[in-house]
Amino acid sequence: MTESRLSYYGKPIIKEPVWKAEIPNYFFIGGLAGGSATLSAAARAAGNEQLARRALYVAAAGVTVSPYYLIKDLGRPRRFYNMLRVFKVTSPMSVGTWIVASEGTSTGIAAACELFGILPRVRGAAQVVSGLLGPAMASYTGALVADSVVPVWHESRRELPLLFASSSAAAAGGLAAALTPVASARPARRLGLLGAVAELVTHKVMERRMGELVAEPYKKGEGGRYAKAAEAATLSGVGLMLLAGRTRTGAAAAGVLLAAGSWSTRFAVHHAGKTSAADPKYTSIPQRERAAERGQPAVTG
Amino acid sequence: MQLGDGQTTYGLQIQPRMGFFTDTSVCIGCKACEVACKEWNLVPEDGLVWSGNSYDNTGELSANTWRHVAFIEQQLDDGMRWLMSSDVCKHCTHAGCLDVCPTGAITRTEFGTVVIQDDVCNGCGYCVTACPFGVISKREIDGDGGMHKCTLCYDRIEDGLEPACAKACPTKSIQFGPLHELLERAHGRLEDLHEAGVDDACLYGANEDDGVGGMGSVFLLLDEPEVYGLPPDPVDPTRNLGTIWGAAGAAAALLAVGVAFAFVGGGDD
Ligand code: SF4
Ligand code: SF4
C-alpha cells in the first residue's frame, strides 16, 4: 500500500489527544486512592487497625491531589465546575466526575475523623461509602480512554478497565505494605501481588487481542519505553515482595517498585494513545479491513 | 432517503434537518469557503504559510480552520489529475463529540446540527478524542483554551440565511439545504457522473447504516475516502459504550473480590 493512499499527505486522520502528563498522573493517583480506600475499609472490617489507618491516609492524600491534576489539565481551569452541572451516562468523564467528587468527600471525612479521633460513627459510615466507591474510582478511567476513536484505546476497550483496576490494586497494596508494620501487612502484600500479576497478564492479553498492528504503539517509541519500564518494575516488585516482603525494608522497596510499575503503565497507555492517533495507518488499515467486511457502509455508489 | 435525526426533543420548534452536500467534482480549489468561514465566524488567523502539499495552506480541519480545502495531485497512466475537496464537520447523526462532552457544552440544534457552546466548554478535550474525523481541536490562540469547530453557521441559518461557505462557493461545490433534498440531489449527480463514465465517483456519508448513523455533511468523492484524509469506516465510539461500561463494572467487581481475597486467612503472618 503506498503512503499516499493511506491518508492525505500522510497526515493523521484523527486528532491526537490534547491531554498532557497531568492526566496519566491523575490516572495513577486516582487509582491508588481508590484501591487504598477499599483496602482500608476491608482492613477496618477485619479489625486490622494498623493497616486500615495507613491505607486511609494514602487514599486521602490521593483524593486531595487528584482534583489539582484534573483541573490543571483543562484548557479553561476556571470553568471546571461546569462538569458539576451535568450528569451524562454517555460520558465516562461526566460519570467519573461524580465518582471522584463522592469518593473525595467520603474519604476526606473518614480521614479527618480518623486524624482527630472524633465522630466514630460518621467515620464508619463515610468509610463504607469510600470503600464501596474505590473500585469504581480505580476502573472508570479505563472506560474513559476506551470511549474514544484512538485505535489502541478503543480496540482494547474490554481490557483497559481491568488493566487500570489491577494496576491500582498493585499500587495500593504495594504502598500499604511499605507503610505498615509487617505483622499487620499481610493483606496489603497479597493485594499488591495479586494486582501486579493481574496487571501483567491483562497487559499481555490486551496486546494479543488487539493484533500486531494496532498494539504496535506499546512496542516502540515512548509507549514502548514506558511499557517496558512498567513490566520491569512490576516484575521485580513481585519478586522482591515474595522474597523479602516480610522485612520492613524489603516491603518498602517492593512496594515502591509496584507503585512505579503502576505509574509507568498509565504513562504507557497515555503515550501509546498519542502514537496511535498520530500515525494514520493505525486508523486507515484496520478500518479499511473492517469496511471490506461490512461492505463499505460510509461509501455508497 | 431520509437520514435519522437527533432533534426529536425540540417539539414545536423542530426544523427540518439541514446539512451540506459537498460535490468535490466541481471544486476548483479557490478557498472562497475557507475565507468566508473565517470572516463570518471570526475564526482567528493561525499562520499564513504554505504547507508544501500542493496548493494547501491550512493543512487540516482544526479549531481555527472550519472548512479545509484539500489538494491531491495524482499521477495516472495517462497524465495527472488534481482532486480538490472542501472538508468540514460531518454534523453526525450519532456524534461522538456530543456524546462524551461532560459539561453539556456540545448540543444538537433544532436543525439537527452539532454546535459547541463556547461559554460552557471548559476545555477538557474529551470531544477531541471522540470525533472519528479529526474535526475538533483546541484553540491555543490568546489563551482561549476551548475547543472549536464548524457550527453550520447556526446564527445564519436561524435567520433563514445559508452558511457563509455555501454562499461564497462560486461553483456550487458546497450546497446547503434540507438534508433529504440534498441526498436526492447527491444521488442524481452520482448517476449523471456514472453515466458520463466517471466510475470511481461515490457518495460519502449518505448511508444511515454507517458507524455514525449517517452524516449531515454528505460528500461526492472521486477516489477512496482515505485519499482525502477521511476515515473509510468511521464509528462513533459511544456505540460500544455498553461493552465499555460492562468491562468497567466487571473490573470494579474483580477489584472488590481481590481485596476481600487478600484478607482470607487473616491479617497476621
Ligand atoms: S464530525 Fe466530529 S465534530 Fe463533527 S459532529 Fe461528527 S463527531 Fe462531532
Ligand atoms: S472540551 Fe469543551 S466541548 Fe469538548 S468535551 Fe470538553 S467541555 Fe465539551
XYZ file of C-alpha atoms and ligand atoms in Angstrom:
586
model
C 0.000 0.000 0.000
C 1.565 3.317 -0.938
C 1.689 6.022 1.726
C -0.365 8.423 -0.378
C -3.330 6.061 -0.384
C -3.462 5.666 3.412
C -4.228 9.294 4.202
C -3.873 12.845 2.957
C -0.111 13.524 2.641
C 0.482 11.068 5.471
C -1.299 13.397 7.887
C -3.263 11.959 10.800
C -6.942 11.158 10.195
C -7.970 11.658 13.825
C -6.620 14.294 16.212
C -4.009 13.491 18.810
C -5.445 13.710 22.339
C -4.698 17.108 23.889
C -4.172 15.624 27.359
C -0.792 16.231 28.950
C 1.151 14.392 31.683
C -1.363 15.538 34.328
C -3.871 13.020 33.024
C -1.807 9.804 33.330
C -0.543 11.149 36.650
C -4.143 11.507 37.759
C -4.985 8.022 36.470
C -2.250 6.688 38.742
C -3.073 8.804 41.787
C -6.829 8.339 41.482
C -6.390 4.587 41.046
C -4.076 4.430 44.050
C -6.631 6.356 46.097
C -9.486 4.094 45.030
C -7.570 0.887 45.731
C -6.363 2.205 49.085
C -9.848 3.309 50.140
C -11.225 -0.177 49.582
C -8.222 -1.824 51.214
C -8.690 0.430 54.234
C -12.411 -0.264 54.547
C -11.787 -4.016 54.309
C -8.998 -3.826 56.885
C -11.284 -1.973 59.244
C -13.961 -4.602 58.795
C -11.354 -7.277 59.535
C -10.210 -5.442 62.667
C -6.758 -4.642 61.266
C -6.487 -1.071 62.533
C -2.819 -0.581 61.664
C -3.443 -1.296 58.004
C -6.807 0.465 57.919
C -5.358 3.735 59.185
C -2.381 3.827 56.834
C -4.341 2.874 53.725
C -6.938 5.505 54.624
C -4.282 8.222 54.796
C -2.878 7.164 51.421
C -6.398 7.313 49.956
C -6.991 10.731 51.498
C -3.729 12.065 50.099
C -4.719 10.699 46.686
C -8.159 12.258 46.600
C -6.728 15.551 47.818
C -4.264 15.972 44.963
C -6.436 14.372 42.237
C -8.574 17.469 41.564
C -5.416 19.541 41.178
C -4.250 17.378 38.258
C -7.711 17.143 36.733
C -8.323 20.859 36.804
C -4.814 21.852 35.784
C -5.118 19.951 32.508
C -8.304 21.762 31.461
C -7.982 24.352 28.725
C -10.147 26.634 30.888
C -9.485 25.601 34.502
C -11.729 28.273 35.989
C -14.730 26.651 34.343
C -14.127 23.193 35.798
C -17.392 23.419 37.771
C -19.392 23.190 34.536
C -18.852 19.434 34.859
C -20.739 19.550 38.155
C -23.858 20.924 36.494
C -24.387 17.847 34.309
C -24.665 14.084 34.689
C -24.373 12.080 31.476
C -24.066 8.308 31.286
C -22.827 8.579 27.696
C -19.769 10.415 29.008
C -17.422 8.377 31.217
C -15.783 11.666 32.155
C -19.081 13.008 33.465
C -19.816 9.834 35.431
C -16.220 9.900 36.655
C -16.507 13.469 37.872
C -19.269 12.375 40.237
C -17.323 9.304 41.320
C -14.288 11.473 42.120
C -16.415 14.038 43.944
C -18.179 11.414 46.088
C -15.031 9.416 46.722
C -13.159 12.575 47.638
C -15.832 13.727 50.067
C -16.335 10.395 51.796
C -12.636 9.587 52.063
C -11.860 13.096 53.258
C -14.473 12.915 56.016
C -13.296 9.479 57.114
C -9.653 10.548 57.205
C -10.421 13.759 59.102
C -12.390 11.848 61.755
C -9.570 9.339 61.994
C -6.922 12.033 62.345
C -8.723 13.947 65.084
C -10.174 10.847 66.690
C -13.712 12.182 66.554
C -17.192 11.089 65.442
C -16.535 7.356 65.120
C -19.984 6.678 63.645
C -19.599 9.299 60.966
C -16.184 7.916 60.226
C -17.589 4.409 59.933
C -20.335 5.459 57.531
C -18.001 7.591 55.425
C -15.552 4.743 55.246
C -18.190 2.344 53.952
C -19.090 4.756 51.148
C -15.429 5.398 50.370
C -14.655 1.676 50.316
C -17.565 0.865 48.040
C -16.688 3.637 45.575
C -12.981 2.729 45.495
C -13.275 0.073 42.762
C -15.326 2.457 40.591
C -12.679 5.143 41.055
C -9.946 2.708 40.003
C -11.794 1.398 36.918
C -13.713 4.261 35.329
C -10.576 5.894 33.923
C -10.041 2.810 31.775
C -13.569 3.273 30.435
C -12.842 6.952 29.854
C -9.950 6.395 27.465
C -11.643 3.373 25.871
C -14.601 5.537 24.804
C -12.557 7.288 22.139
C -11.617 6.808 18.496
C -7.923 6.323 19.319
C -7.372 2.814 17.894
C -5.035 1.489 20.595
C -7.521 2.608 23.267
C -10.825 1.753 21.640
C -9.704 -1.674 20.426
C -8.684 -2.598 23.989
C -11.984 -1.454 25.482
C -12.623 -4.853 27.072
C -9.255 -4.950 28.853
C -8.441 -1.333 29.766
C -10.721 -1.053 32.829
C -9.290 -4.285 34.230
C -5.749 -3.154 33.447
C -6.366 0.054 35.387
C -8.130 -1.718 38.269
C -5.379 -4.307 38.691
C -2.700 -1.660 38.346
C -4.463 0.291 41.117
C -4.512 -2.814 43.320
C -0.780 -3.294 42.781
C -0.015 0.299 43.756
C -2.400 0.395 46.727
C -1.263 -2.963 48.090
C 2.386 -2.157 47.481
C 2.363 1.228 49.196
C 0.298 -0.027 52.125
C 2.773 -2.888 52.569
C 5.598 -0.375 52.529
C 3.985 1.779 55.236
C 2.522 -0.847 57.560
C 4.409 -2.937 60.170
C 4.980 -6.357 58.602
C 2.893 -8.200 61.160
C -0.222 -6.328 60.040
C 0.662 -6.006 56.377
C -0.115 -9.461 55.043
C -3.357 -8.458 53.242
C -1.543 -5.495 51.669
C 1.242 -7.698 50.387
C -1.267 -10.140 48.997
C -3.278 -7.404 47.298
C -0.123 -5.924 45.789
C 0.970 -9.302 44.452
C -2.455 -10.176 43.127
C -2.828 -6.795 41.439
C 0.643 -6.932 39.930
C 0.152 -10.380 38.435
C -3.267 -9.382 37.072
C -1.751 -6.212 35.628
C 0.997 -8.130 33.821
C -1.401 -10.749 32.472
C -4.050 -8.217 31.414
C -1.485 -6.184 29.517
C -0.355 -9.267 27.602
C -3.917 -10.337 26.809
C -4.760 -6.806 25.717
C -1.864 -6.651 23.257
C -2.613 -10.096 21.901
C -6.295 -9.324 21.312
C -5.579 -6.069 19.516
C -3.358 -7.719 16.963
C 0.153 -6.778 15.936
C -0.582 -3.568 14.053
C -2.959 -1.865 16.490
C -0.834 -2.866 19.517
C 2.404 -1.617 17.919
C 2.463 1.655 19.956
C 3.189 -0.482 23.041
C 6.273 -1.863 21.332
C 8.003 1.265 20.090
C 8.616 4.916 20.947
C 7.551 6.471 24.240
C 4.702 3.999 24.744
C 7.132 1.113 24.297
C 9.643 2.580 26.742
C 7.040 3.062 29.466
C 5.532 -0.375 28.812
C 8.974 -1.978 29.239
C 9.669 0.034 32.377
C 6.275 -0.945 33.777
C 6.913 -4.607 33.189
C 10.406 -4.491 34.679
C 9.323 -2.570 37.795
C 6.250 -4.709 38.400
C 8.119 -7.986 37.884
C 10.926 -7.002 40.239
C 8.378 -5.705 42.735
C 6.667 -9.081 42.703
C 9.955 -10.924 43.125
C 11.141 -8.724 45.949
C 7.789 -8.825 47.745
C 7.829 -12.615 47.660
C 11.434 -12.879 48.807
C 11.769 -10.005 51.279
C 8.212 -8.733 51.840
C 8.285 -9.836 55.478
C 11.072 -7.413 56.334
C 10.367 -3.704 56.639
C 12.979 -2.588 54.091
C 12.132 -5.387 51.674
C 8.454 -4.480 51.780
C 9.250 -0.790 51.341
C 11.402 -1.386 48.255
C 8.945 -3.876 46.760
C 6.007 -1.553 47.390
C 7.719 1.366 45.713
C 8.557 -0.848 42.721
C 4.939 -1.975 42.376
C 3.751 1.639 42.530
C 6.371 2.659 39.958
C 5.180 -0.117 37.669
C 1.603 1.043 38.060
C 2.576 4.641 37.287
C 4.502 3.542 34.171
C 1.532 1.514 32.973
C -0.618 4.672 32.886
C 2.105 6.554 31.010
C 2.467 3.673 28.555
C -1.260 3.841 27.817
C -1.096 7.640 27.500
C 1.822 7.679 25.072
C 0.615 4.682 23.078
C -2.605 6.626 22.519
C -0.725 9.635 21.190
C 1.282 7.483 18.774
C -1.812 5.591 17.714
C -3.615 8.818 16.804
C -0.651 10.489 15.134
C 0.083 7.791 12.555
C -2.826 7.419 10.116
C -2.020 3.797 9.344
C -3.464 2.705 12.715
C -6.770 4.280 11.709
C -6.825 3.562 7.962
C -5.682 -0.025 7.698
C -7.965 -1.636 10.328
C -10.907 0.489 9.173
C -10.315 -0.492 5.589
C -10.279 -4.167 6.542
C -13.416 -3.687 8.607
C -15.104 -1.756 5.796
C -14.328 -4.558 3.382
C -16.115 -6.953 5.733
C -19.036 -4.626 6.424
C -19.470 -3.687 2.760
C -18.107 -0.095 2.976
C -21.084 1.414 4.851
C -19.794 5.011 4.773
C -19.379 4.907 0.990
C -22.237 4.405 -1.460
C -22.443 4.250 -5.219
C -33.909 8.584 1.614
C -34.112 10.392 4.933
C -31.335 10.107 7.491
C -32.462 9.780 11.106
C -32.054 12.849 13.242
C -31.415 13.648 16.859
C -33.527 16.760 17.277
C -36.684 14.958 18.409
C -36.759 16.783 21.748
C -37.487 20.140 20.159
C -41.258 19.721 19.973
C -42.927 22.523 18.085
C -39.623 24.284 17.470
C -38.312 21.388 15.404
C -36.914 22.280 11.987
C -36.068 20.074 9.012
C -32.605 18.576 9.382
C -30.231 20.855 7.494
C -26.879 19.921 6.044
C -24.211 20.268 3.402
C -23.685 18.437 0.152
C -20.111 18.971 -0.985
C -19.703 17.903 -4.598
C -15.919 17.687 -4.921
C -16.137 17.011 -8.677
C -16.780 20.710 -9.332
C -14.456 22.196 -6.682
C -11.856 24.480 -8.262
C -9.781 24.978 -5.114
C -10.392 28.719 -4.829
C -10.724 28.596 -0.997
C -13.538 31.139 -1.015
C -15.254 28.882 1.541
C -12.260 28.966 3.891
C -12.085 32.742 3.727
C -15.832 33.325 4.051
C -15.971 30.995 7.050
C -13.086 32.736 8.795
C -14.602 36.145 8.226
C -18.156 35.363 9.241
C -17.289 33.284 12.281
C -14.381 35.483 13.407
C -12.065 32.468 13.356
C -8.604 33.805 14.209
C -5.655 33.794 11.871
C -3.375 30.857 12.654
C -0.413 31.301 10.343
C -0.087 32.421 6.724
C 2.123 29.652 5.423
C 2.359 27.225 2.547
C 2.320 23.600 3.590
C 4.255 22.449 0.532
C 1.470 19.938 -0.117
C 0.268 21.227 -3.479
C -1.773 24.413 -3.000
C -2.880 23.547 0.525
C -2.010 26.191 3.094
C -4.257 25.276 6.016
C -3.386 21.587 6.244
C -6.293 20.147 8.184
C -9.557 20.910 9.938
C -8.936 22.396 13.374
C -10.181 24.885 15.935
C -9.038 27.615 13.566
C -9.934 26.036 10.206
C -13.571 25.018 9.910
C -13.506 24.490 6.139
C -10.356 22.936 4.730
C -9.664 22.677 1.015
C -7.557 19.629 0.198
C -5.422 19.452 -2.955
C -4.401 15.987 -4.126
C -2.096 15.613 -7.111
C -2.231 12.145 -8.621
C -0.124 10.595 -11.350
C -2.355 8.487 -13.590
C -1.377 6.259 -16.516
C -2.437 8.939 -18.984
C -1.220 12.078 -17.244
C -2.005 13.670 -13.910
C -5.167 14.668 -12.147
C -5.893 17.144 -9.436
C -8.518 16.385 -6.820
C -9.848 19.240 -4.715
C -12.241 18.916 -1.858
C -13.587 21.217 0.826
C -13.848 19.268 4.072
C -15.993 20.242 7.065
C -17.581 18.881 10.275
C -19.915 15.995 9.420
C -22.682 17.000 11.887
C -23.059 13.282 12.591
C -26.391 11.651 13.373
C -24.608 9.927 16.261
C -21.915 12.431 17.193
C -19.116 11.086 19.382
C -18.107 14.610 20.382
C -21.592 15.349 21.706
C -21.959 12.013 23.485
C -18.799 12.370 25.567
C -18.867 16.101 26.388
C -19.083 16.191 30.208
C -20.306 19.786 30.520
C -23.147 19.616 28.024
C -21.375 22.314 26.001
C -21.982 20.368 22.783
C -25.639 20.286 21.821
C -27.873 19.238 18.947
C -29.763 22.188 17.484
C -33.317 22.222 16.191
C -31.798 21.829 12.699
C -30.107 18.567 13.690
C -26.680 20.187 13.596
C -23.991 19.836 16.278
C -22.771 23.007 17.994
C -20.256 23.766 20.784
C -21.459 26.454 23.199
C -18.252 28.350 23.770
C -19.346 29.866 27.071
C -19.928 26.416 28.594
C -16.897 24.472 27.287
C -14.209 24.091 29.950
C -11.545 22.769 27.623
C -11.404 19.189 28.938
C -10.551 17.897 25.465
C -12.671 14.742 25.608
C -14.509 15.647 22.381
C -11.168 15.767 20.530
C -10.585 12.073 21.223
C -14.158 11.085 20.314
C -14.504 12.567 16.816
C -13.838 9.883 14.170
C -12.952 12.593 11.627
C -10.364 14.685 13.498
C -12.565 17.764 13.218
C -12.297 19.330 16.685
C -9.170 20.698 18.300
C -8.088 23.132 20.956
C -7.632 26.814 20.214
C -4.318 27.885 21.739
C -4.531 31.465 20.492
C -4.820 34.335 23.034
C -5.228 31.938 25.937
C -8.549 30.654 24.584
C -8.101 27.011 25.660
C -11.511 25.899 24.364
C -12.435 23.511 21.562
C -13.925 24.864 18.354
C -15.426 23.606 15.117
C -17.949 24.385 12.379
C -21.393 25.463 13.659
C -23.006 25.099 10.235
C -23.411 28.864 10.711
C -26.090 28.385 13.365
C -26.532 32.150 13.668
C -27.138 32.488 9.914
C -29.438 29.533 9.359
C -31.614 30.603 12.309
C -32.310 33.735 10.276
C -33.002 31.842 7.070
C -29.599 32.545 5.512
C -27.288 29.917 4.086
C -23.887 29.240 5.723
C -21.083 31.560 4.680
C -19.114 28.859 2.838
C -22.066 27.745 0.707
C -22.900 31.371 -0.053
C -19.344 32.099 -1.197
C -18.747 28.957 -3.254
C -18.696 30.070 -6.906
C -19.221 26.597 -8.444
C -21.921 25.250 -6.120
C -19.495 22.610 -4.953
C -20.864 23.415 -1.489
C -24.628 23.184 -1.333
C -26.800 23.821 1.703
C -30.387 22.799 2.355
C -32.737 20.288 3.970
C -30.767 17.076 4.163
C -33.342 14.899 2.397
C -33.294 17.251 -0.617
C -29.503 17.291 -0.662
C -29.406 13.498 -0.592
C -31.717 13.332 -3.588
C -29.529 15.803 -5.436
C -26.384 13.882 -4.474
C -27.780 10.608 -5.796
C -28.836 12.336 -9.029
C -25.398 13.834 -9.530
C -23.789 10.464 -8.827
C -25.941 8.830 -11.505
C -25.021 11.524 -14.024
C -21.320 11.037 -13.337
C -21.562 7.270 -13.604
C -23.382 7.662 -16.937
C -20.637 10.000 -18.094
C -18.117 7.271 -17.374
C -16.706 8.549 -14.088
C -16.874 5.122 -12.480
C -14.940 5.982 -9.317
C -17.424 8.631 -8.209
C -19.085 7.693 -4.916
C -21.006 9.290 -2.070
C -19.546 9.529 1.431
C -21.801 9.845 4.482
C -25.097 9.216 2.706
C -25.904 5.921 4.407
C -27.604 5.768 7.788
C -26.144 2.301 8.357
C -22.611 3.639 8.679
C -20.891 3.887 12.080
C -22.204 7.379 12.818
C -25.781 6.841 11.638
C -25.213 8.906 8.500
C -23.724 12.368 8.214
C -25.261 15.813 7.996
C -22.460 16.693 5.584
C -22.502 14.439 2.557
C -19.671 14.349 0.025
C -19.312 13.242 -3.570
C -15.776 11.869 -3.908
C -13.755 10.744 -6.926
C -11.413 8.402 -5.053
C -11.312 6.392 -1.831
C -12.048 8.384 1.355
C -8.557 7.888 2.867
C -7.028 9.769 -0.052
C -8.941 12.868 1.077
C -7.989 12.218 4.707
C -11.429 10.785 5.530
C -11.736 7.572 7.592
C -13.042 4.638 5.500
C -15.263 3.239 8.258
C -15.891 5.920 10.911
C -17.604 4.703 14.078
C -18.956 6.749 16.978
C -17.043 5.170 19.890
C -20.082 5.568 22.138
C -21.748 2.835 20.080
C -19.660 0.419 22.108
C -20.358 2.085 25.435
C -22.389 -0.915 26.626
C -19.290 -3.105 26.290
C -17.145 -0.433 27.905
C -19.347 0.066 30.975
C -19.711 -3.704 31.209
C -15.928 -4.103 31.259
C -15.612 -1.331 33.852
C -18.277 -2.925 36.064
C -16.581 -6.297 35.846
C -13.179 -4.750 36.615
C -14.579 -2.945 39.667
C -16.218 -6.132 40.920
C -12.986 -8.085 40.454
C -11.055 -5.465 42.380
C -13.511 -5.749 45.274
C -13.198 -9.545 45.204
C -9.411 -9.223 45.072
C -9.370 -7.030 48.178
C -11.625 -9.468 50.008
C -9.414 -12.351 48.927
C -6.355 -10.564 50.315
C -7.859 -10.914 53.801
C -8.607 -14.617 53.542
C -6.665 -16.472 56.201
C -6.322 -13.443 58.495
C -4.013 -10.480 58.664
C -1.078 -11.954 60.522
C 1.866 -13.937 59.330
S -17.659 15.161 12.586
Fe -16.714 15.077 14.618
S -17.008 17.145 15.410
Fe -18.456 16.922 13.695
S -20.360 16.159 14.658
Fe -19.235 14.345 13.992
S -18.070 13.748 15.845
Fe -18.721 15.867 16.171
S -13.569 20.360 25.543
Fe -15.469 21.537 25.854
S -16.797 20.870 24.167
Fe -15.145 19.357 24.306
S -15.913 17.723 25.623
Fe -14.809 19.162 26.990
S -16.361 20.617 27.702
Fe -17.271 19.522 25.935
